[in-house]
PDB file of C-alpha atoms in Angstrom:
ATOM      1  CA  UNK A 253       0.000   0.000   0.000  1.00  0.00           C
ATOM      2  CA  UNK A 254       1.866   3.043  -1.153  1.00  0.00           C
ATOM      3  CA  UNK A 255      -0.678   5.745  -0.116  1.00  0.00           C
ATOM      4  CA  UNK A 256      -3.612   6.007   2.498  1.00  0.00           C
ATOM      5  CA  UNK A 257      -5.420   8.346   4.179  1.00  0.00           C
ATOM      6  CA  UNK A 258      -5.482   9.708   7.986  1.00  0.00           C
ATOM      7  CA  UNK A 259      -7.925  11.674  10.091  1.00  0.00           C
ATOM      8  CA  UNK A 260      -6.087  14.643  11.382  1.00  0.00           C
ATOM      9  CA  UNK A 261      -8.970  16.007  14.090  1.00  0.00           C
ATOM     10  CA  UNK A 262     -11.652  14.459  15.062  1.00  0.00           C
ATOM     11  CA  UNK A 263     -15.142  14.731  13.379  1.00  0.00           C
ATOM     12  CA  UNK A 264     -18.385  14.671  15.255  1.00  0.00           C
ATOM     13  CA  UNK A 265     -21.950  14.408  14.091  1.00  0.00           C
ATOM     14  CA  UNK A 266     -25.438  14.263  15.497  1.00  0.00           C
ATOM     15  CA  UNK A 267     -28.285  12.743  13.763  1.00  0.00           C
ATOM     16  CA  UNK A 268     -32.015  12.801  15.437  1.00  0.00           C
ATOM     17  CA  UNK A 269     -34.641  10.762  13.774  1.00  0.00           C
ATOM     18  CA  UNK A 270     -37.945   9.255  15.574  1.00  0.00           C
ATOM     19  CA  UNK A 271     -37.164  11.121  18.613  1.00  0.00           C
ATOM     20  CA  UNK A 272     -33.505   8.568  19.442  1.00  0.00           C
ATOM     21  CA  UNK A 273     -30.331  10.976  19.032  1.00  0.00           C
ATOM     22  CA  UNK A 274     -26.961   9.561  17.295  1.00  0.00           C
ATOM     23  CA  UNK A 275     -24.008  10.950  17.920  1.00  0.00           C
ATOM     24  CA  UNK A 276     -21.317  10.246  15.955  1.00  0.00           C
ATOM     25  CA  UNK A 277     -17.083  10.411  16.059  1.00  0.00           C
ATOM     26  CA  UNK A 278     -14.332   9.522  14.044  1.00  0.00           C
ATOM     27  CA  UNK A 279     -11.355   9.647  15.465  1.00  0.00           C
ATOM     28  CA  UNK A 280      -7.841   8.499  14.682  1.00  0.00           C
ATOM     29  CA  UNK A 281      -6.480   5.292  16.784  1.00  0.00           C
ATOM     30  CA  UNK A 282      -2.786   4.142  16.674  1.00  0.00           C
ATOM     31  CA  UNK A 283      -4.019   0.714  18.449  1.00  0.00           C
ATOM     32  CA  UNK A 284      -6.815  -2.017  19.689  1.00  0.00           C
ATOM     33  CA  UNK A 285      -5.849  -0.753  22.859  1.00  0.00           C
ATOM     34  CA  UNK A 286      -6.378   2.625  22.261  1.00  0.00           C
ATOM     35  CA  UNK A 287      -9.923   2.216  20.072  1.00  0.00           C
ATOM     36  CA  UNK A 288     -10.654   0.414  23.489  1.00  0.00           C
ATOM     37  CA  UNK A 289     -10.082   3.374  25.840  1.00  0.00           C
ATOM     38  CA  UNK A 290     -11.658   6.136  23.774  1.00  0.00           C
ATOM     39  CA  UNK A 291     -14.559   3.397  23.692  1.00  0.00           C
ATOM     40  CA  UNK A 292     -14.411   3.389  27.550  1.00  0.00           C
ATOM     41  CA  UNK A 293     -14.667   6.983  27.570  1.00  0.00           C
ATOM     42  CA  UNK A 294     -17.358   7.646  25.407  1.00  0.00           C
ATOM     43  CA  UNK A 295     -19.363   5.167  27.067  1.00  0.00           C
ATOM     44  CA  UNK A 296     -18.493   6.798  30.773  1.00  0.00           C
ATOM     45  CA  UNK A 297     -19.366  10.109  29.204  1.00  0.00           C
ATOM     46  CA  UNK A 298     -22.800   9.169  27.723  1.00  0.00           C
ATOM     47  CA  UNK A 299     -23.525   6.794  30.845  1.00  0.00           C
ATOM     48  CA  UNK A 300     -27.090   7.169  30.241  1.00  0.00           C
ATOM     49  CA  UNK A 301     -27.406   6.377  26.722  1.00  0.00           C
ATOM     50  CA  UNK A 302     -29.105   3.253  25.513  1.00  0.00           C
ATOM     51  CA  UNK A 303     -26.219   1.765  23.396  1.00  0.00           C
ATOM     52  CA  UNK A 304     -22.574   2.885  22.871  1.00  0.00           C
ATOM     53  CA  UNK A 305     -22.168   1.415  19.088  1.00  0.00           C
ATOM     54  CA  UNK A 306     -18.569   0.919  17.211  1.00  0.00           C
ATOM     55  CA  UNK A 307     -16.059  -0.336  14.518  1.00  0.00           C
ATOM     56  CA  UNK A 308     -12.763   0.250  13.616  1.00  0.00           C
ATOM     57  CA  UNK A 309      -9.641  -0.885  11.051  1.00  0.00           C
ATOM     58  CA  UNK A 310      -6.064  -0.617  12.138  1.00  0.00           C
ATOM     59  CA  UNK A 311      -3.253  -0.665   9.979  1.00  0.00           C
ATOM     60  CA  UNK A 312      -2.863  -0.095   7.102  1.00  0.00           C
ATOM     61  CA  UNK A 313      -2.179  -3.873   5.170  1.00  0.00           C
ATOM     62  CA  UNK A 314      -4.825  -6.891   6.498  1.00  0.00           C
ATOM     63  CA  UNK A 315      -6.160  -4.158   9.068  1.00  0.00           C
ATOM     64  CA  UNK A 316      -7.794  -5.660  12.323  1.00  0.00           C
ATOM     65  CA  UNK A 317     -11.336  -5.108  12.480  1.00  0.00           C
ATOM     66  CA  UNK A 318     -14.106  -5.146  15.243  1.00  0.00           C
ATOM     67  CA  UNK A 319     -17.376  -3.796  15.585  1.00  0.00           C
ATOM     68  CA  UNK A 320     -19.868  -3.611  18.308  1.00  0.00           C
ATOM     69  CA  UNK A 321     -23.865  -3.370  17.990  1.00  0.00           C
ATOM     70  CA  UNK A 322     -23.742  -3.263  21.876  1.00  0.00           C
ATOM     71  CA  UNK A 323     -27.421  -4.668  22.200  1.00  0.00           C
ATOM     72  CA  UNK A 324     -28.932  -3.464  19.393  1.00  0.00           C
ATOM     73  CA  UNK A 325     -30.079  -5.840  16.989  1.00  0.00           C
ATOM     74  CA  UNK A 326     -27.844  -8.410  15.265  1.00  0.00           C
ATOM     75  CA  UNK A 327     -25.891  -6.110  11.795  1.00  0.00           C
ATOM     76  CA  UNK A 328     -28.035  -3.192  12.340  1.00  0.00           C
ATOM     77  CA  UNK A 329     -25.249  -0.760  13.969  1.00  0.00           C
ATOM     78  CA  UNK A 330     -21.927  -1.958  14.368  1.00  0.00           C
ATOM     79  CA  UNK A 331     -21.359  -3.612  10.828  1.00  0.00           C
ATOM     80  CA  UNK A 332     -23.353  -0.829   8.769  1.00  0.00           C
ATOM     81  CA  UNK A 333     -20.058   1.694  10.894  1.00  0.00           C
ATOM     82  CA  UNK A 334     -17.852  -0.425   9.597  1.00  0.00           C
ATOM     83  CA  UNK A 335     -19.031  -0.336   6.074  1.00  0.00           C
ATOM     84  CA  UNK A 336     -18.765   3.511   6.197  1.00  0.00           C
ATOM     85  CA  UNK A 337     -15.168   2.855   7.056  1.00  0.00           C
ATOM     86  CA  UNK A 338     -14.389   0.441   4.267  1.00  0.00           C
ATOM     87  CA  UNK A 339     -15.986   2.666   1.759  1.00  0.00           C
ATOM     88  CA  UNK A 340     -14.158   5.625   3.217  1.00  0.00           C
ATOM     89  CA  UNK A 341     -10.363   4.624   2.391  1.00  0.00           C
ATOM     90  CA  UNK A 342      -9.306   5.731   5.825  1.00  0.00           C
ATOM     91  CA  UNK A 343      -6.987   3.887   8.201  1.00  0.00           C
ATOM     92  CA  UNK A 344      -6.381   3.702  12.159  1.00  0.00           C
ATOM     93  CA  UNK A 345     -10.120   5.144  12.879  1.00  0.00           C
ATOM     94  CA  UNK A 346     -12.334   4.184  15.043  1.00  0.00           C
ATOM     95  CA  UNK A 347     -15.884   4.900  14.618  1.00  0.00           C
ATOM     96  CA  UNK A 348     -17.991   5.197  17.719  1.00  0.00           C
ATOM     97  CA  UNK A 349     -22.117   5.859  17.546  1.00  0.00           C
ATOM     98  CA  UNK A 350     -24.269   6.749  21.056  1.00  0.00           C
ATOM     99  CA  UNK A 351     -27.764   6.359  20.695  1.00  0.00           C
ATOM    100  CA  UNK A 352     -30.197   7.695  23.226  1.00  0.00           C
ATOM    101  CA  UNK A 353     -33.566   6.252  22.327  1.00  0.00           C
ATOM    102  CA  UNK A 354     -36.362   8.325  22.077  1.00  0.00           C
ATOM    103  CA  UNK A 355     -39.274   5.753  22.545  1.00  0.00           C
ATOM    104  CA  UNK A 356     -40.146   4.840  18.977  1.00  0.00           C
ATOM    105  CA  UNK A 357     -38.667   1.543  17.347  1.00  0.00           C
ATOM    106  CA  UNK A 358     -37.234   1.985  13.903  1.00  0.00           C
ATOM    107  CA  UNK A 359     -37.113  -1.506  12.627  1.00  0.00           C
ATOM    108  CA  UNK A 360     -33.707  -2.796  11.381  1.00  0.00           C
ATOM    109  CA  UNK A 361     -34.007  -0.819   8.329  1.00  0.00           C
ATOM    110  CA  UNK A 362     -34.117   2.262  10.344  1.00  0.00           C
ATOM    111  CA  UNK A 363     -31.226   1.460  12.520  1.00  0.00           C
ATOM    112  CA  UNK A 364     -29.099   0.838   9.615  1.00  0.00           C
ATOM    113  CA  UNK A 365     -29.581   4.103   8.056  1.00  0.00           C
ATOM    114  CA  UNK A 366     -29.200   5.825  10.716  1.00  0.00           C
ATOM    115  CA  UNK A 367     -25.797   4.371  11.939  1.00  0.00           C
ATOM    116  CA  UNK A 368     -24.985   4.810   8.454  1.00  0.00           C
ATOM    117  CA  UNK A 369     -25.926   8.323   8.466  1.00  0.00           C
ATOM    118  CA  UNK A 370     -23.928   9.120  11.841  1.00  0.00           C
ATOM    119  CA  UNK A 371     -20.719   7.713  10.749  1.00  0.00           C
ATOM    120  CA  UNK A 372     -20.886   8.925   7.276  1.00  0.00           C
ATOM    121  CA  UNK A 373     -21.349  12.718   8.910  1.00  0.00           C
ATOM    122  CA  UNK A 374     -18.934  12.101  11.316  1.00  0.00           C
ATOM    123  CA  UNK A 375     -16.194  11.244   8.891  1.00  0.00           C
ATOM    124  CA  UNK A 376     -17.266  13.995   6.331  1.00  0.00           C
ATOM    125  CA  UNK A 377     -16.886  16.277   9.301  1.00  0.00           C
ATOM    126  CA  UNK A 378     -13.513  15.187  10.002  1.00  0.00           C
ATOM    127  CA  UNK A 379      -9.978  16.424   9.026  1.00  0.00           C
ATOM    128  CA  UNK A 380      -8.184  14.003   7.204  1.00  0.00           C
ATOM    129  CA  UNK A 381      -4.782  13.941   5.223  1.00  0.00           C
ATOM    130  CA  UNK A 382      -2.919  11.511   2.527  1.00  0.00           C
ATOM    131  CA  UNK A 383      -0.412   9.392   3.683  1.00  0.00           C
ATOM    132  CA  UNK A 384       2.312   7.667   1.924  1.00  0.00           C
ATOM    133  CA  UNK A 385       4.885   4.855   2.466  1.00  0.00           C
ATOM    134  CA  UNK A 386       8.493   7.151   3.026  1.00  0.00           C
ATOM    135  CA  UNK A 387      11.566   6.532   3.844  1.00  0.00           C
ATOM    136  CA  UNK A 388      13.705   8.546   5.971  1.00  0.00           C
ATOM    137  CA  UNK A 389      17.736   9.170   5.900  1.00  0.00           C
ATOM    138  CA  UNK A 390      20.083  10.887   8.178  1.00  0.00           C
ATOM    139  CA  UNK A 391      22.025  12.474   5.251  1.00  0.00           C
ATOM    140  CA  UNK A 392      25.637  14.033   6.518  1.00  0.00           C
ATOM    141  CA  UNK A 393      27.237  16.797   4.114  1.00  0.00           C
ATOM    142  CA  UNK A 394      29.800  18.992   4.306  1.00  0.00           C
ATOM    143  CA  UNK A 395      28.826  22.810   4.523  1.00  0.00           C
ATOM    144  CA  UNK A 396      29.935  23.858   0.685  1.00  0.00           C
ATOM    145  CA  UNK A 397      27.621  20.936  -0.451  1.00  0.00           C
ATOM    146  CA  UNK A 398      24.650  21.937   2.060  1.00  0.00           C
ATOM    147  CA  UNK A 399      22.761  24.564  -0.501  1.00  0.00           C
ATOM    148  CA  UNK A 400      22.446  22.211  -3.754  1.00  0.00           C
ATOM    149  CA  UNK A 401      21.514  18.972  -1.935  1.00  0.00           C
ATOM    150  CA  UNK A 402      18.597  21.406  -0.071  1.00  0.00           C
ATOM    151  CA  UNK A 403      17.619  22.694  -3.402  1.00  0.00           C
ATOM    152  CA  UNK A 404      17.723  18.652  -4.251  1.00  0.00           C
ATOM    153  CA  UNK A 405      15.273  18.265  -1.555  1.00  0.00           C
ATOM    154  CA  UNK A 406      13.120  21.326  -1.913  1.00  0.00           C
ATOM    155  CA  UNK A 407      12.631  20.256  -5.206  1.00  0.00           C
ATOM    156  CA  UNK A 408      11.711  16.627  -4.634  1.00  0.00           C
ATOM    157  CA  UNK A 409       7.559  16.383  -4.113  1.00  0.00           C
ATOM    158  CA  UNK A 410       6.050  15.402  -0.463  1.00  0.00           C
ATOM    159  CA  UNK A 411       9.539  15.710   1.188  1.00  0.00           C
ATOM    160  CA  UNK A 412      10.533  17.260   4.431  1.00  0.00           C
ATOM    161  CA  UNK A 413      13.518  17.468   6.478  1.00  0.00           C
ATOM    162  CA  UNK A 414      15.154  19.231   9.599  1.00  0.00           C
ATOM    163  CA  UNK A 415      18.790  20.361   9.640  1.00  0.00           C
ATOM    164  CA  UNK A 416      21.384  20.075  12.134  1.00  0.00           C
ATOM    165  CA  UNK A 417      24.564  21.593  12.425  1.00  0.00           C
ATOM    166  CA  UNK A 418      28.234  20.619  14.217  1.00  0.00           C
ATOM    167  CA  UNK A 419      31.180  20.348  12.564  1.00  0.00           C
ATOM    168  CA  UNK A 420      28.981  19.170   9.362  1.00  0.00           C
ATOM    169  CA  UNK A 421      25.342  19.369   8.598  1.00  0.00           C
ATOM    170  CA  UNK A 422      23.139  16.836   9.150  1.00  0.00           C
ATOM    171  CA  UNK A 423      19.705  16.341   7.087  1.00  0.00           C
ATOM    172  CA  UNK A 424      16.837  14.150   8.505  1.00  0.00           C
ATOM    173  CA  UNK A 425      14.822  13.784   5.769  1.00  0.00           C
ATOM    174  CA  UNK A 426      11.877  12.023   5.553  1.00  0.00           C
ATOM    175  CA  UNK A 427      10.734  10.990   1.270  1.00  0.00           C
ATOM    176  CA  UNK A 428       8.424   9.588  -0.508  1.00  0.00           C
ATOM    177  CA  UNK A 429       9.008   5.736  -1.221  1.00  0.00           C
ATOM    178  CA  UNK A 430       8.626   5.823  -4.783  1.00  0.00           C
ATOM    179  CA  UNK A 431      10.976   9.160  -4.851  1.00  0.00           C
ATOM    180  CA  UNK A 432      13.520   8.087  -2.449  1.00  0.00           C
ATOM    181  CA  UNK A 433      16.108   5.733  -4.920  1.00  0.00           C
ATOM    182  CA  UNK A 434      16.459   8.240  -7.827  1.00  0.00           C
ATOM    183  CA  UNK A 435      16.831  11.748  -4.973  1.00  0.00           C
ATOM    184  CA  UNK A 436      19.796   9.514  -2.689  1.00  0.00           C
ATOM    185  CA  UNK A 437      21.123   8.885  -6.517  1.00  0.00           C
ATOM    186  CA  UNK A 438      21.255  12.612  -7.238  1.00  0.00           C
ATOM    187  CA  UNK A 439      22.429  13.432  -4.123  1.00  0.00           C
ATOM    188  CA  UNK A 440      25.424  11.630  -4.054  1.00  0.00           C
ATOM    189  CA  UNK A 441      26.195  12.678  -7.396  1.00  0.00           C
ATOM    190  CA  UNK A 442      25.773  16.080  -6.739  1.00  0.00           C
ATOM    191  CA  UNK A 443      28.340  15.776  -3.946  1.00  0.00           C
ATOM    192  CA  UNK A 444      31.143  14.078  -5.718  1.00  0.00           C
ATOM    193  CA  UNK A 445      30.155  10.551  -2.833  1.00  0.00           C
ATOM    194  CA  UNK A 446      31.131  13.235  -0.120  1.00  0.00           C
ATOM    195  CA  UNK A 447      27.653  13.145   1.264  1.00  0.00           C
ATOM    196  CA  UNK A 448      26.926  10.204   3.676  1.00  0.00           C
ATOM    197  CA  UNK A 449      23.538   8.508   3.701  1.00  0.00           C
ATOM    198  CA  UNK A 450      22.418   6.623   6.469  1.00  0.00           C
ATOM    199  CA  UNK A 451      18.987   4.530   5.536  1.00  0.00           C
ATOM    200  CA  UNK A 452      16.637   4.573   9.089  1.00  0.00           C
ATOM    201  CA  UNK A 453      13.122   3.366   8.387  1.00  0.00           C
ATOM    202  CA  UNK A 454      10.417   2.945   5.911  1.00  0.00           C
ATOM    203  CA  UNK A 455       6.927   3.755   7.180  1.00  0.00           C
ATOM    204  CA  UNK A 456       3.860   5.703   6.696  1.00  0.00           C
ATOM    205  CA  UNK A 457       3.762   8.817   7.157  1.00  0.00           C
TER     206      UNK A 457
END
């Protein structure tokens, strides 16, 4: 998977149909544990609410994936949130749905569209970015080479970098997969092999 995409800040959504309120939030989560605790919270938070509803992927290749109806019937809530998320393309969310009920059944149809409807909204409201696979280098130059291997960099799409100094300079530098072979390559031909690359990880980011 070269590319993905990330929510940023959290989205939140409220739905109210037949009198039962849904609240909805998408929220990034880095782990099972994690999606667990925000679940915890939620459900602390809205202590009164008839059923604290859920799903989430995490990572980014064969993702691990749970949902929760938490009482309500069997596919009407928990797998209809995790739907949203499959369709949505997004990656280490979790997708959490409180429902106060409001006295009037809606029939599994009902329930579907309207877990549906809060996690779609929820996501939509959310701030999200792309994500790629990069790699990222601890590149070591000497000060006379330090302007043309930054205007390599500036001019290589999605990169960024910090810059340390001693007694030479020191790039971390963080590229594109795809971009990474062919910018090293120009780098160390722009510096005559003075420049020293040091490979660190490959991740998304």
């Amino acid at each position: 998977m070269q590319e993905g995409i990330r929510i940023t800040e959290t989205g939140e959504s409220e739905v109210i149909i037949k009198k039962s309120r849904f609240l909805g939030t998408a929220v990034n989560v880095e782990s099972e544990e994690e999606a667990r605790e925000i679940v915890a919270s939620i459900r602390k938070e809205h202590y009164s609410a008839r059923h604290v509803c859920y799903a989430y992927s995490i990572g980014e290749t064969n993702p691990s994936l749970k949902f929760s109806d938490d009482g309500e019937p069997g596919g009407t809530a928990g797998k209809p949130i995790l739907e949203v998320i499959t369709n949505s393309g997004i990656s280490n969310i979790l997708i959490v749905v409180v429902r106060y009920f409001g006295g009037v059944l809606l029939g599994t149809g009902g329930l579907v569209r309207a877990y549906t409807q809060s996690a779609q909204e929820a996501v939509a409201a959310a701030e999200k970015k792309t994500i790629c696979l990069s790699n990222i280098y601890d590149i070591t130059l000497e000060y006379s080479d330090f302007d043309k291997v930054k205007y390599l960099i500036d001019n290589t799409e999605g990169t960024s970098y910090e810059v340390g100094y001693s007694d030479k300079v020191v790039i971390n530098v963080i590229v594109p997969e795809v971009r990474a072979e062919e910018m090293i390559q120009q780098i160390s031909e722009k510096t005559a092999g003075r420049s020293e690359v040091k490979y660190l990880e490959t991740k998304m980011i």
